[in-house]
Short mmCIF file of C-alpha atoms in Angstrom, two decimals:
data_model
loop_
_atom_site.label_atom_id
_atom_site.label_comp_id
_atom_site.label_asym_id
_atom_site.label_seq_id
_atom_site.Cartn_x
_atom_site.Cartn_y
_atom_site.Cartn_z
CA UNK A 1 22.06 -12.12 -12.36
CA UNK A 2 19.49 -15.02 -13.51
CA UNK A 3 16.42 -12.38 -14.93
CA UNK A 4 15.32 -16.41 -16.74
CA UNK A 5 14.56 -17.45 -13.32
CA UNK A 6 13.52 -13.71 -12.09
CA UNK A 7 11.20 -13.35 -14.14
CA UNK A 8 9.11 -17.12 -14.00
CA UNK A 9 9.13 -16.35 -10.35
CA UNK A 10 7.89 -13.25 -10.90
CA UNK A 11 5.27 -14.16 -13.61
CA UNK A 12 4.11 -17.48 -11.60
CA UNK A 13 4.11 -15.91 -8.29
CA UNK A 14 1.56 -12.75 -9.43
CA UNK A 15 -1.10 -15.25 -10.46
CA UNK A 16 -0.65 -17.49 -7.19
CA UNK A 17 -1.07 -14.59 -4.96
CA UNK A 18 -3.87 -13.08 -6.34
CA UNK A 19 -5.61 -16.12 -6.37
CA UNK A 20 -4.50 -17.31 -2.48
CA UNK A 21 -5.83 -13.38 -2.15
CA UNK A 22 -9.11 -13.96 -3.48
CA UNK A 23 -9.53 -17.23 -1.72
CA UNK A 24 -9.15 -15.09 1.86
CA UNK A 25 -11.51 -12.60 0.40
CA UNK A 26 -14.27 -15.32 -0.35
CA UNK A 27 -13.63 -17.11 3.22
CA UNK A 28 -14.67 -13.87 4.67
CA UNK A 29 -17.13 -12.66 2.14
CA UNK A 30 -15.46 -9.81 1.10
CA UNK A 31 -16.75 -8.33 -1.90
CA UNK A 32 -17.96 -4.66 -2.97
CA UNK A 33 -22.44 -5.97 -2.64
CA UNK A 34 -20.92 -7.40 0.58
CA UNK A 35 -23.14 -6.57 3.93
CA UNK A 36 -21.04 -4.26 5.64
CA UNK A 37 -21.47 -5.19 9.23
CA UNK A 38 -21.40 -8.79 10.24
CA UNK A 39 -20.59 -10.89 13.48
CA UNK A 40 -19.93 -14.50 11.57
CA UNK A 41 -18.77 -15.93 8.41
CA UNK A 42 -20.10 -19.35 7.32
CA UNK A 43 -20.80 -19.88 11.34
CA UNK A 44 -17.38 -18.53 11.82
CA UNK A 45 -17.19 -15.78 14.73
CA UNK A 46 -15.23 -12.79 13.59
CA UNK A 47 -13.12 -10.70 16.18
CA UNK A 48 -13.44 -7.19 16.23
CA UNK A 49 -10.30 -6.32 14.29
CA UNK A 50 -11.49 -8.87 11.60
CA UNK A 51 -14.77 -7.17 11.67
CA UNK A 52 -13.02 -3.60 11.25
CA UNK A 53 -10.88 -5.08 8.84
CA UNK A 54 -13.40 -6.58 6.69
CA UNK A 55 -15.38 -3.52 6.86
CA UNK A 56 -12.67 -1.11 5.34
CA UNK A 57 -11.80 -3.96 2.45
CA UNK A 58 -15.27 -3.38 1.36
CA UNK A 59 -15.58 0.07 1.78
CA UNK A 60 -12.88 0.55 -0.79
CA UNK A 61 -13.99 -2.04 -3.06
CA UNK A 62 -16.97 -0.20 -3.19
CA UNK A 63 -14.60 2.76 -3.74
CA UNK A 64 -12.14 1.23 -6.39
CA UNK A 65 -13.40 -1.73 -7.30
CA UNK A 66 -13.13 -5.68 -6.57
CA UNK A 67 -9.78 -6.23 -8.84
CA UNK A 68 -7.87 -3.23 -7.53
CA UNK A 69 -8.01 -4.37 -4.01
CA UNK A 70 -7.42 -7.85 -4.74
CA UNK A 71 -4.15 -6.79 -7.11
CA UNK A 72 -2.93 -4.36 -4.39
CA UNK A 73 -2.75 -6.82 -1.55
CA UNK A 74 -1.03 -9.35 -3.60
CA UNK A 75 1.95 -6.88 -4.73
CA UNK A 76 1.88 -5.36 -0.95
CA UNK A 77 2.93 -8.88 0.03
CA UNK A 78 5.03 -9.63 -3.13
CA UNK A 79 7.06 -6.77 -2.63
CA UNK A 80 7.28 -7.42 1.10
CA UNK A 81 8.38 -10.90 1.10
CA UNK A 82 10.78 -9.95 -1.78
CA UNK A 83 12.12 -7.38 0.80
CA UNK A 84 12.19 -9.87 3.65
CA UNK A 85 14.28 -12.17 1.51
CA UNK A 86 16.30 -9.69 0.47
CA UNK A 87 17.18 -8.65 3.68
CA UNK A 88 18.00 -12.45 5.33
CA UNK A 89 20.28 -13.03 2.72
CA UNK A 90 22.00 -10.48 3.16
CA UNK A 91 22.22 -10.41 6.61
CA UNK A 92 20.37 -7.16 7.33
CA UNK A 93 17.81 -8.14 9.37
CA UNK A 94 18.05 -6.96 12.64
CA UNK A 95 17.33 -10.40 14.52
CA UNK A 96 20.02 -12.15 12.40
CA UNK A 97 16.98 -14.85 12.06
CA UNK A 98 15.87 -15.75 8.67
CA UNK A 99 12.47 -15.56 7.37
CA UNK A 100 12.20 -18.01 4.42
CA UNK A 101 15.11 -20.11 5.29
CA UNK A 102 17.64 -22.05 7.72
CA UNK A 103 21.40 -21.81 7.99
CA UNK A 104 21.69 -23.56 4.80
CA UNK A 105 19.79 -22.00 2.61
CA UNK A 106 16.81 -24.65 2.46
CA UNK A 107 13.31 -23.83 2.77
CA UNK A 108 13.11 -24.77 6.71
CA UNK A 109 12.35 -21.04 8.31
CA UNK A 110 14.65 -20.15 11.05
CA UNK A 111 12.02 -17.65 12.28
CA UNK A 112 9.53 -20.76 13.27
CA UNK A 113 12.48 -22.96 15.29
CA UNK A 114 13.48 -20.04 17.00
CA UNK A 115 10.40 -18.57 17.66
CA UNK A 116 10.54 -19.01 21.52
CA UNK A 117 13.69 -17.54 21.39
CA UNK A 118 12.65 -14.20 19.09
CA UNK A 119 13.89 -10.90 20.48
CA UNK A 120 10.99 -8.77 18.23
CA UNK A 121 9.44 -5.64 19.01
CA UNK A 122 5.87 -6.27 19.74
CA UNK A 123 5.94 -9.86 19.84
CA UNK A 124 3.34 -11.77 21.64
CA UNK A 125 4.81 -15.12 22.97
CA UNK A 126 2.06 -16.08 25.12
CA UNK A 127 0.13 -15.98 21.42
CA UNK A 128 3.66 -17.65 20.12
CA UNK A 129 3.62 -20.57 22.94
CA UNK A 130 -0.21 -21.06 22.29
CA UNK A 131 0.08 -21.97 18.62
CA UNK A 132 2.94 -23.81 19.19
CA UNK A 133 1.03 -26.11 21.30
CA UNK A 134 -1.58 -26.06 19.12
CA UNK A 135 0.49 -27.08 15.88
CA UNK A 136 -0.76 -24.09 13.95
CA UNK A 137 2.49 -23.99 11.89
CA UNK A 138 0.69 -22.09 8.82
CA UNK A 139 -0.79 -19.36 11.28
CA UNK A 140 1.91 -19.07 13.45
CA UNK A 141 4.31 -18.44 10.67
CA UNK A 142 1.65 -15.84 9.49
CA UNK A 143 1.60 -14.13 12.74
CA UNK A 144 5.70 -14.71 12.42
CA UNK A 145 6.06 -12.44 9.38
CA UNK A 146 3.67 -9.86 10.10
CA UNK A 147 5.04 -9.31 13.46
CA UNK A 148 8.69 -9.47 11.33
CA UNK A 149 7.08 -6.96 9.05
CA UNK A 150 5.55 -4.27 12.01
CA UNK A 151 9.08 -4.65 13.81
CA UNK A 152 10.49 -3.34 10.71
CA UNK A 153 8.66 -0.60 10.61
CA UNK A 154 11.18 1.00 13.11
CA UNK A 155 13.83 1.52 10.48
CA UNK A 156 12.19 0.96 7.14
CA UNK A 157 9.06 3.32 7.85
CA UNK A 158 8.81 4.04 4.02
CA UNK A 159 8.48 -0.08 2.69
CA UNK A 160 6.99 -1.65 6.30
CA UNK A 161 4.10 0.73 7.29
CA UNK A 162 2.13 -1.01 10.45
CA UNK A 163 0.12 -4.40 8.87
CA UNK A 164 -3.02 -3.63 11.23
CA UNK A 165 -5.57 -3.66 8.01
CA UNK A 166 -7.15 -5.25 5.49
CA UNK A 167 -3.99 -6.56 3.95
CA UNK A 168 -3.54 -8.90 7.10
CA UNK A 169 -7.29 -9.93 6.84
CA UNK A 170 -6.15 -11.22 2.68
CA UNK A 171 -2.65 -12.40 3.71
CA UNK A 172 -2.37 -15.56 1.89
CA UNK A 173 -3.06 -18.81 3.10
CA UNK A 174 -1.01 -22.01 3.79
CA UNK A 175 2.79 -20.04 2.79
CA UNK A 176 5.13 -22.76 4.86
CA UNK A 177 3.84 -25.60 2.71
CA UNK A 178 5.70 -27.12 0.23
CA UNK A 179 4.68 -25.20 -3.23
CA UNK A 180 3.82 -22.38 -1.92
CA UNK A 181 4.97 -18.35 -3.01
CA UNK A 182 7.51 -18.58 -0.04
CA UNK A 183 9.07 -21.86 -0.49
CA UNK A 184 9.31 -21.12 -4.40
CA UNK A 185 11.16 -17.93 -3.85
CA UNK A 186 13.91 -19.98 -2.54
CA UNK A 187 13.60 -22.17 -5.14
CA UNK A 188 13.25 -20.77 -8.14
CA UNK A 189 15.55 -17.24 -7.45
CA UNK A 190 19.13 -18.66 -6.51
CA UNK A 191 20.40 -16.82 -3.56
CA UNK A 192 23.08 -15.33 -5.49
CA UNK A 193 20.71 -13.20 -7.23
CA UNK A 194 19.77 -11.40 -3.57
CA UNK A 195 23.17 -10.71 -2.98
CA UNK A 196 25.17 -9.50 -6.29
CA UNK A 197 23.33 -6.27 -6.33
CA UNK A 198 20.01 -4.82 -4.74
CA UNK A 199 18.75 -4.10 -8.35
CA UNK A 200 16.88 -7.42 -8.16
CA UNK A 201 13.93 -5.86 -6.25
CA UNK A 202 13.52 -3.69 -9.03
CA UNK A 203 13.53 -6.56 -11.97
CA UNK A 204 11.08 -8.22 -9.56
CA UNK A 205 8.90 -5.66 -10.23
CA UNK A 206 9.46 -4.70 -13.79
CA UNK A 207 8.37 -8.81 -14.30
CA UNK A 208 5.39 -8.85 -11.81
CA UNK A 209 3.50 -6.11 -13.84
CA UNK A 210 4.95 -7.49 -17.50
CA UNK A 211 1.48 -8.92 -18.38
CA UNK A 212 -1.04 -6.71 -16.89
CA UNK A 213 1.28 -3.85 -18.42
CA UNK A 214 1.14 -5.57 -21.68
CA UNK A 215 -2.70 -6.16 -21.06
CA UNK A 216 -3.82 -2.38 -20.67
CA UNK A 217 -0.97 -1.23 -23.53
CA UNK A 218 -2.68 -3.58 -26.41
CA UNK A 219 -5.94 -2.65 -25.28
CA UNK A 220 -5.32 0.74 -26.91
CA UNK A 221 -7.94 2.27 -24.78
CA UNK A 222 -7.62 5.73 -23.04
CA UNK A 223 -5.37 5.23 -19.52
CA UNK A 224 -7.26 5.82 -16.30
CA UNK A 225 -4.59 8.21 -13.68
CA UNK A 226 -4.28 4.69 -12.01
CA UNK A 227 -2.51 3.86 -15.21
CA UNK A 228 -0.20 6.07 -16.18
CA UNK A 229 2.21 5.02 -13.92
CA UNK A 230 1.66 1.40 -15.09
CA UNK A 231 2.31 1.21 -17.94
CA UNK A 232 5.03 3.71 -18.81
CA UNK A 233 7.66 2.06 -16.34
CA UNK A 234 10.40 -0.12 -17.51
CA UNK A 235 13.36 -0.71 -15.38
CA UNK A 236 16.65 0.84 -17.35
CA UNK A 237 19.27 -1.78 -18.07
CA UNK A 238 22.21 -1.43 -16.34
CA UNK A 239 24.89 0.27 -18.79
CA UNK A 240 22.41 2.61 -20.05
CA UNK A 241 22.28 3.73 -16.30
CA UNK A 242 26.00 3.87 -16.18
CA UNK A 243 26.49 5.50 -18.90
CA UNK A 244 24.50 8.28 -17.79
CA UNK A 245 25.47 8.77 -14.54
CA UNK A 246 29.44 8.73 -15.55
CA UNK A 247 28.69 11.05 -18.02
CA UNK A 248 26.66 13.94 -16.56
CA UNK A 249 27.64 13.52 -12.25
CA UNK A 250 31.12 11.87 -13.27
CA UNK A 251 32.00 14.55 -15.94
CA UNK A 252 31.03 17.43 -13.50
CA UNK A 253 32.87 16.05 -10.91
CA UNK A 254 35.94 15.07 -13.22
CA UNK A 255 35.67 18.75 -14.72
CA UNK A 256 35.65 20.22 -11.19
CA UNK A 257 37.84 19.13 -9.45
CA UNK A 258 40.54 17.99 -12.24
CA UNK A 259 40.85 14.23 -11.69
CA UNK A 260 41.50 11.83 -13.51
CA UNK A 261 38.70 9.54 -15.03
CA UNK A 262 40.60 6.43 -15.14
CA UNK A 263 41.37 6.55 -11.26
CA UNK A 264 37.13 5.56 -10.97
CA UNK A 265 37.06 2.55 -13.20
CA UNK A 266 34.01 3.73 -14.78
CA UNK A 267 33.97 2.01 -18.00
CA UNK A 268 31.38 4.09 -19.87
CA UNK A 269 32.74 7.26 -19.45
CA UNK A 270 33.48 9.40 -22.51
CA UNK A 271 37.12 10.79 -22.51
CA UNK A 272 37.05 14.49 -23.95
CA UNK A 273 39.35 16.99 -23.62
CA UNK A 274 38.75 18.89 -19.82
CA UNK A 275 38.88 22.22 -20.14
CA UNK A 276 40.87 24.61 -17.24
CA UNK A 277 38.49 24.83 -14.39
CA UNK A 278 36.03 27.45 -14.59
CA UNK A 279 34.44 27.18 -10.88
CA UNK A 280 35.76 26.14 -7.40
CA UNK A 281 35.79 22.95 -6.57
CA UNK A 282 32.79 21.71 -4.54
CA UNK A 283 32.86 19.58 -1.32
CA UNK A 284 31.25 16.36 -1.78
CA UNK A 285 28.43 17.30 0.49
CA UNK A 286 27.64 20.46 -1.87
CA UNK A 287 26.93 17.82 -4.59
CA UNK A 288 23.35 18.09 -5.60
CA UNK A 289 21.61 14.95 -7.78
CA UNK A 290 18.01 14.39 -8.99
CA UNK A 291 15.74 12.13 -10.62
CA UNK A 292 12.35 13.61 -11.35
CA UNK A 293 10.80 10.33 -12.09
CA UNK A 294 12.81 7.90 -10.62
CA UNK A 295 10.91 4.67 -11.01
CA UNK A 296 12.30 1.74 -8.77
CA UNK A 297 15.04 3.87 -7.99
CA UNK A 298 18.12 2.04 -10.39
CA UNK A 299 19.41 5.39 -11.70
CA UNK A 300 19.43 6.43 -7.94
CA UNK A 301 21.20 3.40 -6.47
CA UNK A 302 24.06 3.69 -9.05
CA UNK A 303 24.45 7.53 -8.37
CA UNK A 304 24.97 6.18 -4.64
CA UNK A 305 27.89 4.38 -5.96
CA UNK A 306 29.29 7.22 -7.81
CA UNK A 307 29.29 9.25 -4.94
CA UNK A 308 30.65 6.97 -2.61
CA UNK A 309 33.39 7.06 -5.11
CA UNK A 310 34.02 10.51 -4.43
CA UNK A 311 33.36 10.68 -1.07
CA UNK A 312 36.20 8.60 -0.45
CA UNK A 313 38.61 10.05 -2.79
CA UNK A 314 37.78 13.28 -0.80
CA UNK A 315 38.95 11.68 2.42
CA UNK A 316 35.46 10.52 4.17
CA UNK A 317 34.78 7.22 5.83
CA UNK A 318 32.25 4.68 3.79
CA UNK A 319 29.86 4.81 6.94
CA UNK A 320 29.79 8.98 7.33
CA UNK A 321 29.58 9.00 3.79
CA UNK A 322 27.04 6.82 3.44
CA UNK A 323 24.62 9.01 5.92
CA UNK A 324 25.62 12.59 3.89
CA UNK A 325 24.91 10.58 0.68
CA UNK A 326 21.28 10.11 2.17
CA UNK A 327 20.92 13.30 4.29
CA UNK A 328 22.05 15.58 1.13
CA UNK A 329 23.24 14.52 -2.02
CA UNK A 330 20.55 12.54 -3.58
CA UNK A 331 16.65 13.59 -4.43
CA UNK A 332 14.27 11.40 -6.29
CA UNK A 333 10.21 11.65 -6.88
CA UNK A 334 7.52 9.86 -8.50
CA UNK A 335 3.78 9.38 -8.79
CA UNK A 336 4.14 5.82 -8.10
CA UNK A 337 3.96 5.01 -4.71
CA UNK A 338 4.97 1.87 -5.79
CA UNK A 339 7.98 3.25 -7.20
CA UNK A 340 8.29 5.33 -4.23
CA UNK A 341 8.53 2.20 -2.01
CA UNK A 342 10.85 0.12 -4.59
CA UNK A 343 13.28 3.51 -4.76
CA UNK A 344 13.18 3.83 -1.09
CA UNK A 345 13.84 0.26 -0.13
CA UNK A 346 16.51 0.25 -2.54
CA UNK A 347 18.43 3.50 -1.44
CA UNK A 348 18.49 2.48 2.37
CA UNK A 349 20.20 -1.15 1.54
CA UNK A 350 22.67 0.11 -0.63
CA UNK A 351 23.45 2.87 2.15
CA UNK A 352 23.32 -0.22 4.67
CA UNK A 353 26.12 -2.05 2.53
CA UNK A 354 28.10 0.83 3.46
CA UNK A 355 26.99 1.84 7.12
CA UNK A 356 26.40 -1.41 9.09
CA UNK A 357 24.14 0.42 11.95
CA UNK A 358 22.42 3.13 9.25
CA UNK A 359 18.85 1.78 9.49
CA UNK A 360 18.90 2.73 13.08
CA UNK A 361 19.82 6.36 12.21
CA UNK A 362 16.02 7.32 11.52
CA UNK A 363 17.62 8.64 8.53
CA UNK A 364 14.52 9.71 5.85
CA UNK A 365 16.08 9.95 2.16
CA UNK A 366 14.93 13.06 0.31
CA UNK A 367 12.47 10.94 -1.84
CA UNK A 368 8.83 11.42 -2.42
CA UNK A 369 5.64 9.81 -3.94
CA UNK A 370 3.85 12.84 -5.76
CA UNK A 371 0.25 13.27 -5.15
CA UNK A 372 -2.62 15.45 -5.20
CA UNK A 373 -2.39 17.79 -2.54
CA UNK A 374 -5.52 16.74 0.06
CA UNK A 375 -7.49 19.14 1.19
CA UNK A 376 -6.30 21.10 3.91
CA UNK A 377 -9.11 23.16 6.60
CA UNK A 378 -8.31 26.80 7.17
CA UNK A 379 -7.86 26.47 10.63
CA UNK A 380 -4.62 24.50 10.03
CA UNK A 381 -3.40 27.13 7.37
CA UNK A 382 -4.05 29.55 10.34
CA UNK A 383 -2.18 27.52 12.92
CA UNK A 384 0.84 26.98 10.90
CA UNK A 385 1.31 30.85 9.83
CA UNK A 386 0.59 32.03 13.18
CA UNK A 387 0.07 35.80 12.08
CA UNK A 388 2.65 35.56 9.56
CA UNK A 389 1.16 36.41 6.09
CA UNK A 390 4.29 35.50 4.00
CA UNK A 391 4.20 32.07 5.61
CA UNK A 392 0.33 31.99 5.05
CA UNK A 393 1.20 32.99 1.44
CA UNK A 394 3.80 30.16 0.38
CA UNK A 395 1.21 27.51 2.37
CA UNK A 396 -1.70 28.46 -0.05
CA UNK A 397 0.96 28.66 -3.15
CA UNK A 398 1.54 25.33 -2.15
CA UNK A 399 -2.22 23.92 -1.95
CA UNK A 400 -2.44 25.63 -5.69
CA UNK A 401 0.26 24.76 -7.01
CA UNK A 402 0.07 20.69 -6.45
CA UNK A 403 -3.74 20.36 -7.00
CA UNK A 404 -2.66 18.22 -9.83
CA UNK A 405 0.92 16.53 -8.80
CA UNK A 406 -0.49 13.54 -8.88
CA UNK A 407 -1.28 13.53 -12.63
CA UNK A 408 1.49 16.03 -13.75
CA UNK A 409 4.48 15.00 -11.38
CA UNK A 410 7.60 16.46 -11.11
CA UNK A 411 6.85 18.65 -14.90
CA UNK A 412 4.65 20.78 -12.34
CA UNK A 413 6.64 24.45 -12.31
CA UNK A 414 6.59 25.89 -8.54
CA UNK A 415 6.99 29.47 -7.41
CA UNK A 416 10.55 30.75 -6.43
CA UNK A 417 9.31 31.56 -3.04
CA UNK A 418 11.01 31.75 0.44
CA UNK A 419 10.17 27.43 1.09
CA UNK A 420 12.75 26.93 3.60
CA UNK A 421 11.13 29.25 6.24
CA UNK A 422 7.82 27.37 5.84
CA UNK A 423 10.23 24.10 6.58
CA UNK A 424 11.62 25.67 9.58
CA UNK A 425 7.84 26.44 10.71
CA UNK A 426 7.15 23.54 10.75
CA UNK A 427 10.33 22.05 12.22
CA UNK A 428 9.05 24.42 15.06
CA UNK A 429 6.16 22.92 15.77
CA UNK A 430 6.82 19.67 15.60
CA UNK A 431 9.47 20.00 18.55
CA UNK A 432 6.48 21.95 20.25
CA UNK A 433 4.64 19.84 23.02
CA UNK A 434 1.35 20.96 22.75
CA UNK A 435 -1.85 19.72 25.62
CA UNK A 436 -5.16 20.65 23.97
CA UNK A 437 -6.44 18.53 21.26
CA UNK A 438 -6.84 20.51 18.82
CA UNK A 439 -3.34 21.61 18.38
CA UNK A 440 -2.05 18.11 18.89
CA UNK A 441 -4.56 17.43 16.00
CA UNK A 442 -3.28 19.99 14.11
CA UNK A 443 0.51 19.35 14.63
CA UNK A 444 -0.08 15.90 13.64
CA UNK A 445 -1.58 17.24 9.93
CA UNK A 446 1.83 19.40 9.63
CA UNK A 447 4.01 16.55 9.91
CA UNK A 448 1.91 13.86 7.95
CA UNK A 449 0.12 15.93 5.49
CA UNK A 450 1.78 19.31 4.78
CA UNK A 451 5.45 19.15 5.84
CA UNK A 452 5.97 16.33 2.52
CA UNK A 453 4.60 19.13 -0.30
CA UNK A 454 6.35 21.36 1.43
CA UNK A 455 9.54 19.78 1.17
CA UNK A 456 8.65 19.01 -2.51
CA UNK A 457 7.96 22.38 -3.36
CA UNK A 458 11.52 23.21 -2.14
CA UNK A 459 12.90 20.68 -3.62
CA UNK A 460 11.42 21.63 -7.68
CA UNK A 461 12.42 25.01 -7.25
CA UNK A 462 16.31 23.83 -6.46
CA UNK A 463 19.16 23.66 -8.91
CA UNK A 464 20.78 20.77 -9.43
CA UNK A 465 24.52 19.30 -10.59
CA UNK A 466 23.18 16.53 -12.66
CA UNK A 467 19.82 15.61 -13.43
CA UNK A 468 19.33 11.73 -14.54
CA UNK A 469 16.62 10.10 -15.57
CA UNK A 470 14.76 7.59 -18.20
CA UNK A 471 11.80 9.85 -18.79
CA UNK A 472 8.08 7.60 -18.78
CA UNK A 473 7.07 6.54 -22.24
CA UNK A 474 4.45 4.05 -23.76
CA UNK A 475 5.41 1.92 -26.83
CA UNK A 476 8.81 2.32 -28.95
#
């Protein structure tokens, strides 16, 4: 893998986004002293999703300031279009069309000569046929790769939420000229570096925040929550992760079930002496493996590997493999939702390498962003326990327990408490059609808002085969 050319793309292309950023947010006045509720810009009518979208960019300006929002929409797309080009060339796209490129790998988008002919969800070709006419290459490619983006959603629901905010309102300017952070992607990352090894979405990253990281760390000032997470990421070189993995999941597995090392290939692996075996030998699907903190997800992805390994040895096909490996064998957290997205993105096209029709599975990994637990109203306590006080008990548990996940992460101890019937709960009711309002309300807060801590809870309070990870640190 070239990291020389991974990293000046990734350098060069922070600084052109957030300026291209900032230029959208001065075209449409959108700064924290901004007036709230406008019809025009510079004589410009806005629409009323501009308007709404404007609106809510301010708002949290106000909220978090002018350089947060500004930094945030520039990674959203960074990691976005590094996801899209992952995906082309690779051939995981569901369209088979290419974003950035044509058949040849030159900067010619496929996605804007075949536009008329784009099978997409949600695509508007009327809107498609009008900017055609009108030669609107720059907005129609735009529209192009959001619509790509909300299409994705489908599969990828953890990396492509709906674009139908603020981050569409800063999308940069002017991307299908010559120069810009699209065509340099293809020219400065060779395409061999998208297809050797998914890891390169997490070296993207590690480079992107190199010198804002280095910024806040040589300030030597006391770390905001914001942060934490920051600056105490650093993506784990490959052998280290190896050699971690082969020696703690490998070695139990070796030590189990009596095989021998050499048979895996795995060149870090430290040959000791195996003891007789002391317990059964699990099924692969028993296999249980954690990272608490698991950054972009590398230690994660490799574990994949390692399992697949044994999966196969055991008799399984790559593609049913693939979907247990998912469904049961691997948990990861972090209070980076960043991370979260970079882990998540990660996991699902290493499990599509395998399993060609996965991503239509709806299959959710078990991996979660840690936050704060929001509050949650009494009434919706009441509607999920239904009468039941134990249920009512491990709810509230729950609400006291994470008050502080956010800050504390996966070192937060839970209760050993009954989790799995609060799960099943809440399985219940979201198979439940409900008609008034309120419930519907309600339901919708289960899923979205409780059913994730919920899960989390569960999952602290497991045990685990192997536990691997490169614990958060600041300097040497």
């Amino acid at each position: 893998m070239n990291k020389n050319a991974i990293k000046k793309y990734a350098v060069w292309a922070r600084t052109e986004l957030i300026d291209r950023v900032k230029q959208r947010a001065e075209r449409f006045d959108v700064y924290p002293q901004s007036e709230l509720d406008i019809d025009s810009v510079s004589g410009v009518v806005l629409s009323d999703v501009e308007k709404d979208q404007r609106r809510a960019a301010i708002l949290l300006m106000r909220d978090k300031g002018y350089d947060y929002v500004i930094e945030e929409v520039a990674y959203t797309w960074f990691n976005r279009f590094a996801a899209l080009r992952y995906m082309e060339v690779n051939n995981y796209l569901p369209s088979r069309v290419r974003v950035f490129t044509d058949e040849n790998g030159d900067f010619n988008p496929q996605i804007m000569t075949e536009a008329i002919h784009l099978d997409m969800e949600d695509l508007d070709m009327e809107k498609v046929y009008t900017l055609k006419d009108k030669d609107a290459k720059a907005e129609l490619y735009k529209y192009l790769i959001i619509t790509q983006c909300n299409a994705l959603s489908t599969i990828l629901p953890g990396l492509f939420q709906k674009i139908s905010d603020y981050t569409e309102l800063l999308f940069p300017d002017n991307l299908i000229r010559e120069g810009s952070v699209a065509e340099q992607m293809v020219a400065m990352v060779p395409e061999e570096c998208w297809t050797e090894t998914v890891e390169v979405i997490g070296w993207l990253y590690q480079y992107y925040i190199n010198e804002p990281k280095d910024e806040l760390i040589n300030a030597k000032k006391q770390y905001k929550n914001d942060d934490v997470p920051f600056v105490t990421q650093i993506f784990t070189s490959d052998w280290i992760v190896k050699y971690m993995v082969q020696n703690s999941l490998g070695r139990s597995w070796i030590e189990t079930s009596g095989k021998d090392y050499r048979e895996y290939n795995w060149e870090y692996y430290l040959a000791a002496d195996i003891a007789s075996q002391s317990e059964k030998v699990k099924s692969p699907e028993e296999i249980r493996v954690v990272d608490p903190c698991m950054g972009s997800g590398h230690i994660i992805v490799y574990v994949f590997d390692v399992l697949m390994q044994i999966y196969e040895d055991y008799g399984y096909s790559q593609r049913d493999a693939a979907e247990l490996i998912l469904e049961k064998n691997i948990y990861g957290m972090d209070i980076s939702e960043r991370a979260y997205q970079l882990a998540y993105f990660s996991v699902m096209m290493k499990a599509r390498k395998y399993s060609r029709n996965i991503l239509k599975k709806g299959i959710a990994p078990n991996l979660y962003v840690l936050e704060n637990v929001p509050k949650i109203d009494n009434e919706v306590i009441d509607f999920v326990a239904n009468g039941n006080a134990q249920i009512k008990k491990i709810i509230n548990a729950v609400i006291d327990q994470f008050k502080q996940l956010g800050d504390f992460g996966s070192l937060i101890t839970t209760e050993q408490l009954n989790y799995s019937m609060l799960v099943n709960r809440l399985a219940e009711i979201n198979s439940t059609i409900f008609e008034d309002l309120i419930s519907i309300s309600n339901q919708r807060i289960c899923q979205d808002v409780l059913y994730p801590y919920v899960r989390i809870a569960e999952i602290l309070s497991m045990q685990f085969d192997a536990v691997i990870t490169n614990p958060p640190y600041i300097g040497e």
